[in-house]
CSV table of C-alpha atoms in Angstrom, one decimal:
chain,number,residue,atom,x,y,z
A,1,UNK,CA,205.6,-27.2,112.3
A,2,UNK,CA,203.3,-24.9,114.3
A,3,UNK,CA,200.2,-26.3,115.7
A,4,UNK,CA,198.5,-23.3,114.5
A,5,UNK,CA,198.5,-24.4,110.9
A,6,UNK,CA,197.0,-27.7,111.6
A,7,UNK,CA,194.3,-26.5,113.7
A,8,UNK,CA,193.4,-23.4,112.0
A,9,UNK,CA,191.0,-23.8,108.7
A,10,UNK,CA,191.4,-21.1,105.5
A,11,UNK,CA,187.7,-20.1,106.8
A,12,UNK,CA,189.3,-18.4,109.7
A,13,UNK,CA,190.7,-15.7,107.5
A,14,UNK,CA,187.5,-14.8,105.3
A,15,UNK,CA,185.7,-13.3,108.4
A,16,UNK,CA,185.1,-9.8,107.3
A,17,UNK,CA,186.7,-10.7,103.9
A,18,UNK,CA,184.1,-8.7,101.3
A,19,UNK,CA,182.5,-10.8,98.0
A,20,UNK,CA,184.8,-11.0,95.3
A,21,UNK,CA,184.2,-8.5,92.5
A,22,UNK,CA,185.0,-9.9,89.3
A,23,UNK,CA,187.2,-7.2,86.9
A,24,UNK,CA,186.5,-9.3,83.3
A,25,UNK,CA,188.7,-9.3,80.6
A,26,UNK,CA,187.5,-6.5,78.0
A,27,UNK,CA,187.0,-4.0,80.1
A,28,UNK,CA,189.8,-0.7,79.4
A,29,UNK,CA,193.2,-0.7,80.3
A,30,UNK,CA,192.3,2.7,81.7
A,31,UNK,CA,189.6,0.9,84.1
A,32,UNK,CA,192.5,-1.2,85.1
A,33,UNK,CA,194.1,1.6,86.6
A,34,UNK,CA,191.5,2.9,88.4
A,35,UNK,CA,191.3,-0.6,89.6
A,36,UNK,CA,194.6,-1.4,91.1
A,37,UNK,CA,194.7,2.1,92.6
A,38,UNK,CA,191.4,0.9,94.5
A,39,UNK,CA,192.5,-2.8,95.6
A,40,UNK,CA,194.3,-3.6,98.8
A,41,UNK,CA,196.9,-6.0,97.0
A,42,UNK,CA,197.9,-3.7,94.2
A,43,UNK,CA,196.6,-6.2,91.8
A,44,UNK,CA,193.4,-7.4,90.0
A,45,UNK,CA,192.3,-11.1,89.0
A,46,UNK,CA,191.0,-11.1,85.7
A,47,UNK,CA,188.1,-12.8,84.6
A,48,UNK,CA,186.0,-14.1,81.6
A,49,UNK,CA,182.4,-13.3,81.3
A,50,UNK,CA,180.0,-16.0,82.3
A,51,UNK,CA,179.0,-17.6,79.2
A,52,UNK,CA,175.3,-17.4,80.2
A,53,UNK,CA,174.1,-14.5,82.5
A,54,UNK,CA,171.9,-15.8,85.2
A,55,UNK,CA,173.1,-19.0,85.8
A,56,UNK,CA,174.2,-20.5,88.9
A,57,UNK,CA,178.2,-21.6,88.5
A,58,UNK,CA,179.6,-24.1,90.6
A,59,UNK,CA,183.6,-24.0,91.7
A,60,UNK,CA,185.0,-25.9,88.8
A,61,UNK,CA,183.5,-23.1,86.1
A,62,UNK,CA,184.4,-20.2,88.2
A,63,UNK,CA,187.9,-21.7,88.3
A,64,UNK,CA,187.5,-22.0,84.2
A,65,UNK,CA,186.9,-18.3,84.0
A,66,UNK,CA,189.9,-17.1,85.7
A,67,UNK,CA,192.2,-15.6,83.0
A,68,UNK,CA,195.5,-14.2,85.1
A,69,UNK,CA,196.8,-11.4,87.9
A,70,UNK,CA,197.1,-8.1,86.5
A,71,UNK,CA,199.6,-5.3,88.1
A,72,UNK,CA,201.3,-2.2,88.1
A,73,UNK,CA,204.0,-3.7,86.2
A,74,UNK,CA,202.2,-4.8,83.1
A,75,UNK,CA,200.4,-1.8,82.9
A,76,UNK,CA,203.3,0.5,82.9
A,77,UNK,CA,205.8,-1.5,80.3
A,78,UNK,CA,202.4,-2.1,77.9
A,79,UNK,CA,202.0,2.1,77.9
A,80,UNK,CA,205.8,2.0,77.3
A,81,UNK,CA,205.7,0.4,73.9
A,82,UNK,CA,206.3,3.1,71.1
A,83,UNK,CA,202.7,2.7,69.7
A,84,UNK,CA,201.0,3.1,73.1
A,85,UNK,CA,203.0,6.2,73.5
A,86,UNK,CA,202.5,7.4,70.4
A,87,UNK,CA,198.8,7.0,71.1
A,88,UNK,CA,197.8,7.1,74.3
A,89,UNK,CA,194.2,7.2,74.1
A,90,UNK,CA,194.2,4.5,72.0
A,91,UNK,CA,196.0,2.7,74.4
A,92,UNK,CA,194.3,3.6,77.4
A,93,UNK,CA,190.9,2.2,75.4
A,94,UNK,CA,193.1,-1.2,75.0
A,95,UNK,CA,191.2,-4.0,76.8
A,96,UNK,CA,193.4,-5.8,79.2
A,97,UNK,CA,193.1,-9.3,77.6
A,98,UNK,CA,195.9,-7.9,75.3
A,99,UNK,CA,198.1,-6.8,78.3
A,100,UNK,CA,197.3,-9.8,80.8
A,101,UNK,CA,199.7,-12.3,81.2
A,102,UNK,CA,197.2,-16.0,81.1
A,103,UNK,CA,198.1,-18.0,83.7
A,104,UNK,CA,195.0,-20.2,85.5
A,105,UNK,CA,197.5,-21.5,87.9
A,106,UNK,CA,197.6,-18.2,89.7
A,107,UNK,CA,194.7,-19.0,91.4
A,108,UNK,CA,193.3,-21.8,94.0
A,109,UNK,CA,189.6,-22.8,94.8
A,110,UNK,CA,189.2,-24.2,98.3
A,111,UNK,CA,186.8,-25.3,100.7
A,112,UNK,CA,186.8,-22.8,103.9
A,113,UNK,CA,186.9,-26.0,105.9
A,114,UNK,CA,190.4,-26.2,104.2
A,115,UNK,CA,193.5,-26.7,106.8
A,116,UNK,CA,196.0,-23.3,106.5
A,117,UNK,CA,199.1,-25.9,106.3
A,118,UNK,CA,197.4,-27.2,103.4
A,119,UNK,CA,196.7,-23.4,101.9
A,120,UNK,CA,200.1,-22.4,102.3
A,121,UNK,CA,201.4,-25.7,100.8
A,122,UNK,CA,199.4,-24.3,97.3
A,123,UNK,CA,200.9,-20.6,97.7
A,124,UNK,CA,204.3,-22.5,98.2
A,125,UNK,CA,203.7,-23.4,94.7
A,126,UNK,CA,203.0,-20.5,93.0
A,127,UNK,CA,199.1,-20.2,93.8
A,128,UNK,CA,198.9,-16.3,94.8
A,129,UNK,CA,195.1,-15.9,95.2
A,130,UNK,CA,192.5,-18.4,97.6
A,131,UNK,CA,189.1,-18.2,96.3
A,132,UNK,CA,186.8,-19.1,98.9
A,133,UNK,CA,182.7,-19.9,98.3
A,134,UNK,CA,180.8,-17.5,101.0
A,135,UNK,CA,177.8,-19.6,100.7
A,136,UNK,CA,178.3,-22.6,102.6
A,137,UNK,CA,177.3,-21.5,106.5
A,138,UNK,CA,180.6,-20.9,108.2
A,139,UNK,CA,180.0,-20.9,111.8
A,140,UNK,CA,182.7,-20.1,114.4
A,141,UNK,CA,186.4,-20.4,114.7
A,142,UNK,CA,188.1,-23.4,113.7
A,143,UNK,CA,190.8,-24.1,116.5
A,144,UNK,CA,188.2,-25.9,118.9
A,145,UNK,CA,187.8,-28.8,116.6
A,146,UNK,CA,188.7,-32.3,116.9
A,147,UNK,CA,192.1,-33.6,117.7
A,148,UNK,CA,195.4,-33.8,114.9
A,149,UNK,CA,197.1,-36.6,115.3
A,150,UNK,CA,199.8,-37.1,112.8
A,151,UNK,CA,198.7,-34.1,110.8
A,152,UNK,CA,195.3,-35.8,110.1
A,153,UNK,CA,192.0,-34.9,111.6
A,154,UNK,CA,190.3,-37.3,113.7
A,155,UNK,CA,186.4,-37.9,114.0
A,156,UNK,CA,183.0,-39.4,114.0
A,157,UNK,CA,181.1,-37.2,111.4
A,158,UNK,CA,180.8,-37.1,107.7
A,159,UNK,CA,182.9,-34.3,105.7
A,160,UNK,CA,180.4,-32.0,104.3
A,161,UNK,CA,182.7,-32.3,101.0
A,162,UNK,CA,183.3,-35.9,100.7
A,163,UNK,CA,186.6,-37.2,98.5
A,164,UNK,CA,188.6,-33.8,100.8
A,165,UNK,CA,190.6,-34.8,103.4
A,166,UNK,CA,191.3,-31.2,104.1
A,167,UNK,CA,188.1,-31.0,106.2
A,168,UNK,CA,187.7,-31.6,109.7
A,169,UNK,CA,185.4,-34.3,110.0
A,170,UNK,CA,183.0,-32.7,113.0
A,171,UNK,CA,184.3,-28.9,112.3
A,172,UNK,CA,180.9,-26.5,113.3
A,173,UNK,CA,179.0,-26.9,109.5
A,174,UNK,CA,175.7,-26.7,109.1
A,175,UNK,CA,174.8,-30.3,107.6
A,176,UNK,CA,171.4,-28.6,105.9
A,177,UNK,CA,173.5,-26.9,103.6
A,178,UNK,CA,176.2,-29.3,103.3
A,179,UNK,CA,174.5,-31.7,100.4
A,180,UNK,CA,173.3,-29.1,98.0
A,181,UNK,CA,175.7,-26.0,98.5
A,182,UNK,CA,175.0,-23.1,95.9
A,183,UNK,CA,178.8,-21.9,95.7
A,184,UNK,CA,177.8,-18.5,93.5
A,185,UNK,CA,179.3,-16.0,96.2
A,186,UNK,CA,183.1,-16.0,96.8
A,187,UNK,CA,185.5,-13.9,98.5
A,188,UNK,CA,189.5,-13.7,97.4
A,189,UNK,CA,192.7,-14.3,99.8
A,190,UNK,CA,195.8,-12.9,98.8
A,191,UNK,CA,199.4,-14.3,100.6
A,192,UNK,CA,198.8,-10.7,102.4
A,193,UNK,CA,196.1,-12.0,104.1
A,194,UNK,CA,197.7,-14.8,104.9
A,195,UNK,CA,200.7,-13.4,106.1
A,196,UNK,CA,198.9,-11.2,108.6
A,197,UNK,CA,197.5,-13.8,110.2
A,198,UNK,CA,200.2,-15.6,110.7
A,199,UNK,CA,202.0,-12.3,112.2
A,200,UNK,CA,199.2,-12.2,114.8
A,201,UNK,CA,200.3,-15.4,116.1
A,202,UNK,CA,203.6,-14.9,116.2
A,203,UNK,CA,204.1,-16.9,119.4
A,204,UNK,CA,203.1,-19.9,118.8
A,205,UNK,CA,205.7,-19.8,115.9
A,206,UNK,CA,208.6,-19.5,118.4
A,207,UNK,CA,210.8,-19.6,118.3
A,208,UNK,CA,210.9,-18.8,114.8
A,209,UNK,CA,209.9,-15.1,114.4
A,210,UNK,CA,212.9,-14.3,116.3
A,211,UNK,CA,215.3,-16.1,114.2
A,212,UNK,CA,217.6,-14.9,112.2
A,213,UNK,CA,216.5,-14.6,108.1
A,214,UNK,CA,220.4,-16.0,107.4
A,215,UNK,CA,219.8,-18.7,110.0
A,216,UNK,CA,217.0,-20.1,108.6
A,217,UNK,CA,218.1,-19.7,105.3
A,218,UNK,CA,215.4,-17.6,103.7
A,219,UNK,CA,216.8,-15.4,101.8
A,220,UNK,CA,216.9,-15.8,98.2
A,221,UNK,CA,220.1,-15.3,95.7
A,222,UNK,CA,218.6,-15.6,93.2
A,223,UNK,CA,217.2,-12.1,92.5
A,224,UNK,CA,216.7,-10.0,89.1
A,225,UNK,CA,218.8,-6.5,88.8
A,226,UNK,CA,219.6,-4.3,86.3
A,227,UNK,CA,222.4,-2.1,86.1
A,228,UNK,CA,222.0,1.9,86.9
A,229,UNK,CA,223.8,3.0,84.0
A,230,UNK,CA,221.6,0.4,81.3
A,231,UNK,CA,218.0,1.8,79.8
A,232,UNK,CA,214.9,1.0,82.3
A,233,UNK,CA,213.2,-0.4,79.5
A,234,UNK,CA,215.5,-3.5,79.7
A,235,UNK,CA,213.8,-4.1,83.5
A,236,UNK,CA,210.6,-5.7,81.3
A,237,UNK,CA,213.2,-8.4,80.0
A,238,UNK,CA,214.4,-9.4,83.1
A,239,UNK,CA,211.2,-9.3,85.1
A,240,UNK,CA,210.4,-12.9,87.2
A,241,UNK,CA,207.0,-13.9,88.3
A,242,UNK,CA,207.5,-13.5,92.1
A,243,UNK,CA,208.3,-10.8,93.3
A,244,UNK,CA,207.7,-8.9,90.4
A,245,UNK,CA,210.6,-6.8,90.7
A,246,UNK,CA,214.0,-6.0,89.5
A,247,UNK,CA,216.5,-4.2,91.5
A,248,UNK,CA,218.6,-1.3,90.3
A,249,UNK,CA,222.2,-1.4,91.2
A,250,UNK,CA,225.6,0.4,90.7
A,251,UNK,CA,228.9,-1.8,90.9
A,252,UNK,CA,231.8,-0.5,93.0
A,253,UNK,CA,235.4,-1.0,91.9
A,254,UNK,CA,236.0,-3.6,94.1
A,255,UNK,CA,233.1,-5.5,92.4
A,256,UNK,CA,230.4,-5.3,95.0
A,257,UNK,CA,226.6,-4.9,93.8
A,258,UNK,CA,224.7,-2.2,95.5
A,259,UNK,CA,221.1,-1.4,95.4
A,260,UNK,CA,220.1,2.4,94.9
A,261,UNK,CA,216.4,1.7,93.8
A,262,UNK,CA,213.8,-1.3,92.4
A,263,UNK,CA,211.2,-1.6,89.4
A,264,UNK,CA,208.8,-3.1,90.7
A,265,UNK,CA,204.8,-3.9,90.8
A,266,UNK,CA,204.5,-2.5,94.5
A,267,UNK,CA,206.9,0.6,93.3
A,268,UNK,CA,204.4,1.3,90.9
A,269,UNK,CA,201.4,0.4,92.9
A,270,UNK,CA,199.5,4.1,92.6
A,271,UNK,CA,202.0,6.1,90.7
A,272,UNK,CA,201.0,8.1,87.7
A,273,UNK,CA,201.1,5.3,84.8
A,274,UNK,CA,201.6,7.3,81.5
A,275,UNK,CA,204.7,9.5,83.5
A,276,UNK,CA,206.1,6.0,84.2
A,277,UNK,CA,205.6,4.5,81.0
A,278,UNK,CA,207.5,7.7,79.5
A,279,UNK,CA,210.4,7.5,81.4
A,280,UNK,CA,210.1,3.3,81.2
A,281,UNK,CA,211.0,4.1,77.9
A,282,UNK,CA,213.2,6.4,77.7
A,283,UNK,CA,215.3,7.0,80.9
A,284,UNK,CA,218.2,4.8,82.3
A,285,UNK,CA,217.5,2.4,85.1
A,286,UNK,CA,219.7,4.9,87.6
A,287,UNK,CA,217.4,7.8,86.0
A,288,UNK,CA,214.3,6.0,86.7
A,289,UNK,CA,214.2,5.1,90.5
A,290,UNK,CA,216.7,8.2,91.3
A,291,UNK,CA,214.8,11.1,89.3
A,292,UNK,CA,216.4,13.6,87.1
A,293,UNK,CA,217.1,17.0,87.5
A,294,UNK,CA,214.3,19.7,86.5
A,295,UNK,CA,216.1,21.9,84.7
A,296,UNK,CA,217.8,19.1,82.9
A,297,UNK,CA,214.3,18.2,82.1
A,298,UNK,CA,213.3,21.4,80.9
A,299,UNK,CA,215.6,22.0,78.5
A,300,UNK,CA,215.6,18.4,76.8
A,301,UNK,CA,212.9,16.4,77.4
A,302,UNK,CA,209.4,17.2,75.7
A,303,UNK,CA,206.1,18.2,76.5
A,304,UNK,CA,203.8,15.7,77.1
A,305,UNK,CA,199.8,14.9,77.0
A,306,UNK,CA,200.0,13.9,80.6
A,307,UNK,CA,198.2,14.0,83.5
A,308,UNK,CA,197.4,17.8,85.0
A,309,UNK,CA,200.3,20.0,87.0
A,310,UNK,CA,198.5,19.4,90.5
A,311,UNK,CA,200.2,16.2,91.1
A,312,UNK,CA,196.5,14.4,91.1
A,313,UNK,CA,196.8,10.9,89.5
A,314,UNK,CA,193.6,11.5,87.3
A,315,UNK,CA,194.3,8.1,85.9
A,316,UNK,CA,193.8,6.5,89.6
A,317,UNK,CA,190.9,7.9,90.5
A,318,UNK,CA,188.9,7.4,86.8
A,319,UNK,CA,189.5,10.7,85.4
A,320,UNK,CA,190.8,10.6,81.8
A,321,UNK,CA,191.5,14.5,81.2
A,322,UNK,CA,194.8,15.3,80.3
A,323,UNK,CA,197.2,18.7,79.8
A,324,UNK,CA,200.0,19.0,78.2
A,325,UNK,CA,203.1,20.0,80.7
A,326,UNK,CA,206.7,19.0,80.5
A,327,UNK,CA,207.9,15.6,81.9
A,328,UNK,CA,209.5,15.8,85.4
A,329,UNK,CA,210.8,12.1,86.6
A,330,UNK,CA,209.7,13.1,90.0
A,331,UNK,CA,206.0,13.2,89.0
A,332,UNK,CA,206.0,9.6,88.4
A,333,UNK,CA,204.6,9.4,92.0
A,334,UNK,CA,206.8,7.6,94.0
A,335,UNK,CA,209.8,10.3,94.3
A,336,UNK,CA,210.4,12.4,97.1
A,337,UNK,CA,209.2,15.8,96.9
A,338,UNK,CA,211.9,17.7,97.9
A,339,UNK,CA,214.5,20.0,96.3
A,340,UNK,CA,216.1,18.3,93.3
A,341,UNK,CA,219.5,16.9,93.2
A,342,UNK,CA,221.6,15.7,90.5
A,343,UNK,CA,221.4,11.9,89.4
A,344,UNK,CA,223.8,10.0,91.5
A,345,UNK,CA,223.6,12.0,94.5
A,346,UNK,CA,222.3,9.8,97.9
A,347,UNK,CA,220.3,13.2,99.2
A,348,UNK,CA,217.8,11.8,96.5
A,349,UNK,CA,217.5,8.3,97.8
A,350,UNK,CA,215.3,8.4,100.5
A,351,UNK,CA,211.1,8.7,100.9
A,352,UNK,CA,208.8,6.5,98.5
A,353,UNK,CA,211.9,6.2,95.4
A,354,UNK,CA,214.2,4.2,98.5
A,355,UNK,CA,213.7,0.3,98.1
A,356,UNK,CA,212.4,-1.4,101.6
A,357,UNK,CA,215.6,-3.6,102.5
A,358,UNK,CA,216.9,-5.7,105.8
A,359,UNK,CA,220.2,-6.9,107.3
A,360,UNK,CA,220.9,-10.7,106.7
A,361,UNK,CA,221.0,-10.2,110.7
A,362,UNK,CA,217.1,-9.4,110.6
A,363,UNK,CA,214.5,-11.3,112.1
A,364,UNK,CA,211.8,-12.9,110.6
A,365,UNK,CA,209.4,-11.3,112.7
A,366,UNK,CA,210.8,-7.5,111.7
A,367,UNK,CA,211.3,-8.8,107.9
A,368,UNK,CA,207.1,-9.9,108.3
A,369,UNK,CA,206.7,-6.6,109.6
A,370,UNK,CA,208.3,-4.4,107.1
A,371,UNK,CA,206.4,-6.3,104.3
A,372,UNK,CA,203.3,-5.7,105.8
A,373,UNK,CA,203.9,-1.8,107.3
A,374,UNK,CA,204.7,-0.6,103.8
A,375,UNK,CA,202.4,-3.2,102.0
A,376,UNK,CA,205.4,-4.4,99.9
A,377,UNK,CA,205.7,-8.0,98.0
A,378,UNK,CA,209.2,-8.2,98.9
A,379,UNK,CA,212.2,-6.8,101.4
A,380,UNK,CA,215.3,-6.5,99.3
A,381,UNK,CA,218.3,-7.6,101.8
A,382,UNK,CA,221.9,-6.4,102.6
A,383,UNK,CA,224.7,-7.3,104.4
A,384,UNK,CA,225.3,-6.5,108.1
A,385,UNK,CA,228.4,-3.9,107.4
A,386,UNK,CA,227.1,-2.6,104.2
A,387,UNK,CA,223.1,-0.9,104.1
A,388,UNK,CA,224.0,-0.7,100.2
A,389,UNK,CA,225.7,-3.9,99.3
A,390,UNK,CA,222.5,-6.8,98.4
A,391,UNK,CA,222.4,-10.2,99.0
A,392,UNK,CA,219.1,-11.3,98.1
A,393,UNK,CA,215.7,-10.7,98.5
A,394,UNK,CA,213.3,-12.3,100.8
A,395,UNK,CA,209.3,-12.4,99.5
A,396,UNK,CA,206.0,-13.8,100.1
A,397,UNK,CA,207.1,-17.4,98.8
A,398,UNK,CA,210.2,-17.8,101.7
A,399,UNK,CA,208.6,-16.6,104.2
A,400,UNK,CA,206.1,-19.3,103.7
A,401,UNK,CA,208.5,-21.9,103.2
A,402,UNK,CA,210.0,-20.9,106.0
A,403,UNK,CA,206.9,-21.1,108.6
A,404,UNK,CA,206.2,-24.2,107.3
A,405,UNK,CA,209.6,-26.3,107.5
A,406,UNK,CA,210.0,-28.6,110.2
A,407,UNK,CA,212.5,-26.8,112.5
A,408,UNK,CA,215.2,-29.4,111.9
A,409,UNK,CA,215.5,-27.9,108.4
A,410,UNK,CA,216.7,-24.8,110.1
A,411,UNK,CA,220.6,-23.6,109.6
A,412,UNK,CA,222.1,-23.0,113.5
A,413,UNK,CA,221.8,-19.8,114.4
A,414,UNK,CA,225.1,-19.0,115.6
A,415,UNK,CA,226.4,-19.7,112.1
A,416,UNK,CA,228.5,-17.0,111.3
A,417,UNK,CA,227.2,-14.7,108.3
A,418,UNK,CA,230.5,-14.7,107.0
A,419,UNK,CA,230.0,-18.6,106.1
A,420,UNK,CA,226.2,-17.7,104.8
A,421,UNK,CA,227.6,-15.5,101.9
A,422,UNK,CA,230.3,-17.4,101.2
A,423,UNK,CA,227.6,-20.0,100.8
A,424,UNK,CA,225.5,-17.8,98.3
A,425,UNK,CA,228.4,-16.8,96.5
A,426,UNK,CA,229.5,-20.1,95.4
């Protein structure tokens, strides 16, 4: 295990961080698009209302208010349903405790003085948001503090948060403040955060980042997919909590899987909802994340009250006029832009509507780097002959297994890759 994640605190990574805005739980499903569109994770806690304005809330209550993560995902498959789309304001004024999925273990509440091994231990197991109080005086960076010895700190002082052993016991805390702290402004973490700061410290992981994913058995088999030729719709059944995406695939004659496109959250990050939920709905899985062809369009799919012919996502940036003009897959937002081919044809799968994927021959480092570059959840991975054929799918949740195993747990990396998906196959 890296020295880095026993001497570095979850404080470290709230520098700059900004206060936590709460998005509460009746507010508009339309506000929740505008929402996601604006946040850096593609995603929005939600929140009940304080039960008394003007009080001051400690950690435990805040943690008691937190509803669930809403994303792109449940936005697009609520719209989908045939009453939202038979009534799309009405669904638009919806508020998002009837689309958000409750789940309180989503998020963790931690001290800043907080070890990161500890932190990632909690996102290991299924925590995906770090609330962090702001109002405790945080002075400094954490990696001059007292010596680990057996993963434990060592020291003469008294914890300013006694009963956690998570805090260094003479870390740089202002003990005026450390008896009666008023914990009332916090900011979030996401595992984004996290993971780029672990990339900027890449070496003192080595030699880890320049591992193999096979070798150090990352990747996951156990993905979700959905077949081209079955309805998109039938992506919402299959959907599992992380990453929040299912794979769209066409099987070859001699039985092998390959990937021509995703539905995912990150897919859907900022593309135009209602177009989405339409073609959720109605188009096949192949149809969805390959576009169809406009004149195909035009001659048998309707007009709808959509967003206007510019291309603008009104939706995304809070405007809720709306003009009729016929559906085109490609405006869903994430298609290329450029001249239509039929359904099927690979001069379609490239730009935004290609899925982000990696050889099982990748490294760790590049695999962190792809993730981050295109702000994706997830890299969807193939094998070293084949850029089509999938394996797995490595996410936020193995890469931080993997930082964190001892390097004993790792497989040898000269093991052949042959042997690795024989391994996964069986």
């Amino acid at each position: 295990m890296a020295s880095l994640l026993l001497y570095h605190v979850i404080g470290d990574l709230t520098v700059g961080k900004p206060e936590l805005v709460e998005f509460h739980e009746n507010e508009t499903v339309e506000s929740a698009i505008q929402a996601i569109a604006e946040s850096p994770e593609g995603s929005i806690p939600i929140w009940k209302k304080k039960s008394q304005v003007g009080i001051i809330e400690n950690s435990d209550l805040r943690q008691q208010r937190f509803v669930g993560i809403l994303n792109s995902f449940d936005l697009v498959a609520f719209l989908a349903k045939n009453e939202c789309l038979e009534d799309q304001d009405k669904a638009l004024r919806t508020p998002v405790s009837e689309v958000v999925v409750t789940n309180n273990s989503l998020l963790g509440l931690i001290d800043p003085g907080t070890r990161l091994i500890d932190a990632l231990e909690m996102m290991k197991n299924g925590v995906k948001r770090l609330l962090v109080p702001k109002s405790v005086v945080w002075k400094g960076m954490s990696k001059r503090f007292s010596m680990v010895y057996h993963g434990k700190w060592h020291g003469n002082g008294e914890t300013p948060n006694s009963g956690n052993n998570n805090v260094p016991a003479n870390m740089n805390w202002d003990a005026s403040t450390s008896t009666n702290i008023i914990r009332e402004k916090f900011c979030c973490l996401s595992r984004e955060d996290v993971l780029r700061f672990i990339i900027g410290c890449l070496g003192a992981l080595a030699p880890l980042p320049l591992t193999s994913i096979s070798a150090i058995g990352v990747i996951n088999s156990s993905y979700s997919h959905i077949d081209s030729s079955t309805p998109a719709i039938e992506a919402t059944m299959k959907l599992p909590e992380d990453p929040i995406a299912v794979a769209v695939i066409e099987t070859t004659p001699d039985g092998q899987c390959k990937i021509i496109g995703e539905i995912s959250a990150c897919k859907l990050w900022k593309c135009d909802y209602l177009n989405a939920a339409w073609a959720l709905a109605n188009l096949s899985a192949g149809q969805f994340v390959m576009g169809v062809e406009d004149n195909v369009t035009s001659r048998s799919l309707p007009e709808l009250n959509i967003n206007s012919p510019s291309g603008d996502n009104n939706l995304a940036n809070g405007r809720s006029s709306r003009k009729p003009r016929i559906f085109s897959s490609r405006s869903i937002g994430f298609f290329s832009n450029s001249a239509s081919s039929s359904f099927g044809s690979r001069s379609m799968y490239r730009g935004r509507s290609a899925p982000l994927t990696c050889k099982i021959s990748s490294s760790l480092a590049a695999v962190m780097a792809q993730m981050l570059s295109h702000r994706a959840t997830h890299v969807w991975v193939t094998e070293d002959e084949s850029e089509d054929v999938i394996v797995g799918v490595v996410g936020y949740a193995d890469i931080l297994a993997a930082v964190t195993k001892p390097p004993t747990a790792f497989i040898p990396a000269n093991r052949a890759p042959g042997g690795f998906l024989n391994e996964i196959q069986n």
